[in-house]
Amino acid sequence: MFYNVEDISTEREKLEVEKFLERFQLRYEEVDDTIILRDNGKIIATCSKLGNVLKCFAVDEEYQGLGLTNILVSNMTDRLHEQNIFHHFIFTKPESTYLFENLAYKNIYTTDKVALLETGNQNINKYLKQICTKYNIDKEKEYTAIVMNCNPFTLGHRYLIETASQENENVIVFVVEEDKSKFSFKDRIELVKKGTADLSNVNVIPAGKYIISMATFPSYFLKKEDDILKVYTELDCNIFGKYFAREMGITKRYMGNEPTCKVTSIYNFSMAKVLPKYGLEIKVIERKQIGNEVISASRVRDLLEKREFDQIKEIVPKTTYDFLVKYKEKHL
């Protein structure tokens, strides 16, 4: 039997896909492309993507075993190639990994709730070797790592990095590489580089696609009662420990104490639980304060909306302040 691959465009069709996915306890979350297969007018299979992540897969029980997953993946891969994307990921349920492994996907890591697979002209080991070469990372040395979003870079971020710099010989700062923040990745990493330029033992590098951002983590396959944040952090920390620490000689990870933000607090808890299994030491640093208030990027963003530049000046480096003044002229 031959089935035509169809695009969807109308709200009615999107609702059809939503209803179809609900049968499999899946959610139709943010996507930029969706394809479907029909038989006698009814949807029998679907697949979507967002950027270079394939998601929202489902095949009707009656039609499983007929190679429909292969049809969907092949078609979506062709679309990615047309966009010059030759490497992509799939997040899925652990019990579904075999479907994609049979299509030449490589399993990066699987927890009890989620599996991350990849395929294409890149893989995590190859990527890390490239990063080590590009940024002169010598895995024979020992490195301390910090992962930051820096939206934007504040004196709080600077304090954490400077503390690590004073206490360790070599520090790598990974800046989360996604553009769902107020400030673009390009601007954020540039601010970190400028704000730490005087620290000779600090290497600021892109986090890449393997250090996952909560903003881009697909959760369509998780049940409502699952703690999405817990699932995300467990996957992210295990990938960091299994691959990044091993390939880059990372023996410590620094993090700021987080009394107010639930997301960061849970992430820190997962790090403390997972990373020691890979031989990493965890160091928690008290957050820098001005007066009785912890310095935070969210505070800077709030002050920026209110144009309170006198207060902003107190909690960001001069390089960030100068950037925000120019940003205000363009965007506010």
XYZ file of C-alpha atoms in Angstrom:
332
model
C 0.000 0.000 0.000
C 1.321 3.470 -0.917
C 0.501 6.479 1.248
C 1.004 10.094 0.218
C 2.791 12.417 2.611
C 0.658 15.502 3.246
C 1.453 18.863 4.825
C -0.965 20.492 7.212
C -1.798 24.176 7.127
C -5.274 24.857 8.504
C -6.362 25.092 12.127
C -8.788 22.244 11.487
C -5.917 19.997 10.366
C -3.834 20.980 13.402
C -6.755 20.033 15.625
C -6.947 16.677 13.822
C -3.276 16.046 14.595
C -3.810 17.060 18.220
C -6.667 14.594 18.595
C -4.654 11.847 16.896
C -1.677 12.371 19.217
C -3.919 12.344 22.296
C -4.705 8.687 21.571
C -1.046 7.933 22.313
C -0.863 10.249 25.347
C 1.221 12.667 23.297
C 0.924 16.439 23.083
C 1.172 18.607 19.980
C 3.673 21.198 21.175
C 5.612 23.949 19.387
C 6.681 22.884 15.876
C 7.640 24.541 12.603
C 6.601 21.722 10.245
C 4.183 18.772 10.406
C 3.486 15.957 7.968
C 0.776 13.303 8.030
C -0.219 10.085 6.284
C -3.907 9.355 5.639
C -5.895 6.276 4.733
C -9.472 6.814 3.565
C -9.336 10.369 4.896
C -8.228 9.548 8.452
C -4.790 10.306 9.860
C -2.792 7.104 10.382
C 0.652 8.581 11.133
C 2.316 11.918 11.820
C 5.678 13.525 12.467
C 6.723 17.115 13.205
C 9.911 19.069 13.710
C 11.222 22.216 15.322
C 14.571 23.345 13.982
C 16.732 20.224 13.853
C 14.644 18.224 16.332
C 12.086 15.658 15.111
C 9.137 15.245 17.459
C 5.456 14.370 17.871
C 5.741 10.943 16.199
C 2.801 8.561 16.188
C 1.607 5.662 14.029
C -1.880 4.150 14.315
C -1.769 0.693 15.961
C -3.431 -0.929 12.946
C -0.688 0.350 10.642
C 2.375 -0.359 12.745
C 4.952 -2.658 11.178
C 4.276 -1.335 7.664
C 7.320 0.946 7.479
C 5.390 4.175 8.063
C 8.005 5.471 10.514
C 10.586 5.125 7.746
C 8.358 7.075 5.328
C 7.893 9.906 7.832
C 11.556 10.103 8.827
C 12.799 9.961 5.224
C 10.457 12.738 4.157
C 11.317 14.961 7.117
C 15.038 14.327 6.603
C 14.694 15.448 2.965
C 13.045 18.649 4.181
C 15.879 19.254 6.623
C 18.429 18.755 3.834
C 16.582 21.343 1.732
C 17.191 23.751 4.640
C 20.895 22.760 4.713
C 20.411 20.892 7.996
C 22.369 17.633 7.843
C 22.352 16.628 11.496
C 19.294 16.224 13.668
C 17.942 14.803 16.908
C 14.977 12.805 18.125
C 13.673 12.864 21.684
C 11.385 9.915 22.325
C 10.153 7.373 24.843
C 12.759 4.739 25.814
C 10.547 1.934 24.473
C 10.520 3.581 21.011
C 14.283 3.842 20.546
C 14.538 0.619 18.516
C 12.361 2.140 15.772
C 14.923 4.857 15.158
C 18.020 2.772 15.821
C 16.797 0.566 12.950
C 16.921 3.726 10.798
C 20.606 4.368 11.663
C 20.011 6.752 14.571
C 22.589 6.596 17.356
C 21.434 6.604 20.966
C 23.188 9.361 22.925
C 21.575 8.666 26.291
C 18.451 7.027 27.705
C 16.875 7.602 31.110
C 13.787 5.828 32.420
C 11.594 8.528 30.834
C 13.391 9.852 27.751
C 15.869 8.863 25.053
C 17.902 11.233 22.890
C 19.113 9.981 19.508
C 20.938 11.639 16.618
C 21.830 11.046 12.988
C 23.604 12.842 10.165
C 27.044 14.234 9.433
C 27.811 14.987 13.096
C 27.871 13.029 16.342
C 28.619 13.921 19.929
C 32.100 12.374 20.074
C 33.152 13.980 16.801
C 31.730 17.319 17.952
C 33.642 17.270 21.242
C 36.917 16.469 19.485
C 36.304 19.435 17.166
C 35.553 21.715 20.127
C 38.706 20.618 21.964
C 40.801 21.394 18.885
C 39.120 24.724 18.129
C 39.349 26.053 21.693
C 42.679 24.456 22.644
C 41.246 22.156 25.309
C 43.943 19.723 26.455
C 42.175 16.762 28.071
C 45.419 15.817 29.827
C 44.837 18.881 32.002
C 42.054 19.250 34.556
C 39.242 21.708 33.878
C 36.479 23.251 35.921
C 33.206 23.897 34.075
C 30.385 26.402 34.451
C 27.238 26.370 32.296
C 25.408 29.695 31.982
C 22.664 31.381 29.998
C 23.757 34.965 30.827
C 20.616 36.766 29.701
C 22.396 39.212 30.026
C 25.831 38.894 31.706
C 25.793 40.383 35.219
C 28.213 40.985 38.081
C 26.678 37.865 39.622
C 27.873 35.782 36.668
C 31.227 37.537 36.836
C 31.560 36.723 40.540
C 30.930 33.001 39.971
C 33.415 32.834 37.086
C 36.029 34.880 38.935
C 35.720 32.649 42.004
C 36.265 29.542 39.866
C 39.167 31.276 38.115
C 40.878 32.036 41.430
C 40.379 28.523 42.800
C 41.295 26.489 39.687
C 43.960 26.428 36.990
C 41.642 26.087 33.983
C 38.004 27.127 33.639
C 35.584 26.509 30.766
C 32.417 28.615 30.635
C 29.746 27.069 28.400
C 27.183 29.623 27.204
C 23.828 27.980 26.413
C 23.340 28.100 22.656
C 19.718 28.899 21.946
C 17.842 31.974 20.859
C 14.764 31.783 23.049
C 16.221 34.299 25.480
C 15.616 38.049 25.384
C 19.120 38.537 24.037
C 20.526 36.513 21.143
C 23.160 33.846 21.677
C 25.628 35.922 19.661
C 25.150 38.910 21.975
C 25.159 36.815 25.159
C 28.413 34.986 24.449
C 30.088 38.213 23.331
C 29.144 39.879 26.628
C 30.610 36.957 28.586
C 33.847 37.097 26.591
C 34.189 40.851 27.070
C 33.219 40.648 30.740
C 35.885 38.017 31.501
C 38.628 39.151 29.102
C 41.008 39.872 32.002
C 40.781 36.297 33.340
C 43.526 34.523 31.409
C 42.622 31.003 32.564
C 38.961 31.260 31.501
C 37.850 29.846 28.141
C 34.362 30.953 27.015
C 32.821 28.609 24.430
C 29.389 27.829 22.941
C 27.513 25.069 24.760
C 26.487 23.608 21.394
C 23.433 21.462 20.747
C 24.253 18.769 23.293
C 23.964 20.890 26.418
C 20.205 21.111 26.250
C 18.252 24.245 27.020
C 15.056 23.850 29.021
C 13.522 26.262 26.506
C 14.061 23.788 23.658
C 13.527 20.495 25.507
C 10.591 18.610 23.895
C 8.180 17.114 26.400
C 5.387 15.987 24.054
C 5.827 12.334 25.083
C 5.751 12.871 28.850
C 2.617 12.330 30.869
C 1.164 15.301 32.690
C 2.082 13.833 36.042
C 5.748 13.501 35.058
C 7.994 16.225 36.376
C 9.221 17.601 33.055
C 11.932 19.657 34.724
C 13.276 16.606 36.559
C 13.330 14.529 33.357
C 15.116 17.294 31.460
C 17.774 17.899 34.105
C 18.527 14.197 34.542
C 19.110 13.781 30.799
C 21.203 16.930 30.491
C 23.421 16.138 33.493
C 24.058 12.553 32.358
C 25.073 13.710 28.875
C 27.434 16.243 30.432
C 28.983 13.661 32.740
C 29.234 10.825 30.228
C 30.570 12.831 27.290
C 31.725 16.369 28.117
C 33.561 15.519 31.340
C 35.300 12.510 29.807
C 36.327 14.116 26.519
C 37.340 17.516 27.931
C 39.065 16.548 31.169
C 36.408 18.231 33.323
C 36.717 17.272 36.989
C 34.654 19.992 38.686
C 31.478 21.895 38.001
C 30.678 25.181 39.708
C 27.174 26.494 40.217
C 25.550 29.370 42.039
C 23.337 28.712 45.036
C 19.737 29.246 43.922
C 17.270 30.070 46.694
C 14.576 31.715 44.545
C 14.427 30.129 41.046
C 12.703 26.718 41.007
C 14.184 25.718 37.632
C 17.788 26.393 38.626
C 17.260 24.910 42.075
C 16.038 21.585 40.630
C 18.817 21.623 38.047
C 21.407 22.109 40.792
C 19.868 19.228 42.749
C 20.157 16.948 39.697
C 23.772 17.961 39.159
C 24.642 17.126 42.749
C 22.933 13.740 42.344
C 24.181 12.729 38.873
C 27.620 14.230 38.237
C 29.529 12.615 41.136
C 28.782 9.246 39.445
C 31.128 10.422 36.690
C 33.820 11.521 39.118
C 32.950 15.222 39.096
C 33.212 17.390 42.188
C 30.363 19.873 42.653
C 31.090 23.301 44.122
C 28.188 25.552 45.138
C 28.979 29.268 45.441
C 26.771 31.715 47.320
C 25.161 34.243 44.988
C 26.583 37.766 44.936
C 24.327 40.415 46.444
C 23.964 44.169 46.253
C 22.505 45.269 49.562
C 20.087 42.518 50.547
C 19.163 41.566 46.977
C 20.721 38.759 44.950
C 22.014 39.928 41.563
C 20.062 38.256 38.763
C 19.668 38.593 35.008
C 15.875 38.725 35.427
C 16.324 41.799 37.641
C 18.389 43.441 34.890
C 15.680 42.680 32.320
C 12.997 44.152 34.585
C 15.050 47.300 35.142
C 15.686 47.565 31.402
C 11.943 47.573 30.690
C 11.586 50.403 33.212
C 14.684 52.187 31.831
C 16.234 52.267 35.295
C 19.801 52.558 34.038
C 21.228 53.953 37.261
C 20.244 50.732 39.025
C 21.382 48.551 36.116
C 24.827 50.148 36.313
C 25.258 48.794 39.845
C 24.757 45.132 38.920
C 26.381 44.627 35.503
C 29.941 45.054 34.152
C 30.646 48.162 32.091
C 30.722 46.075 28.911
C 27.166 44.863 29.559
C 26.004 48.342 30.564
C 27.339 49.873 27.333
C 25.616 47.130 25.325
C 22.284 47.727 27.101
C 22.429 51.474 26.452
C 22.772 50.762 22.726
C 20.122 48.043 22.952
C 17.689 50.549 24.484
C 18.193 52.951 21.575
C 17.363 50.206 19.051
C 14.621 48.239 20.791
C 12.934 50.311 23.498
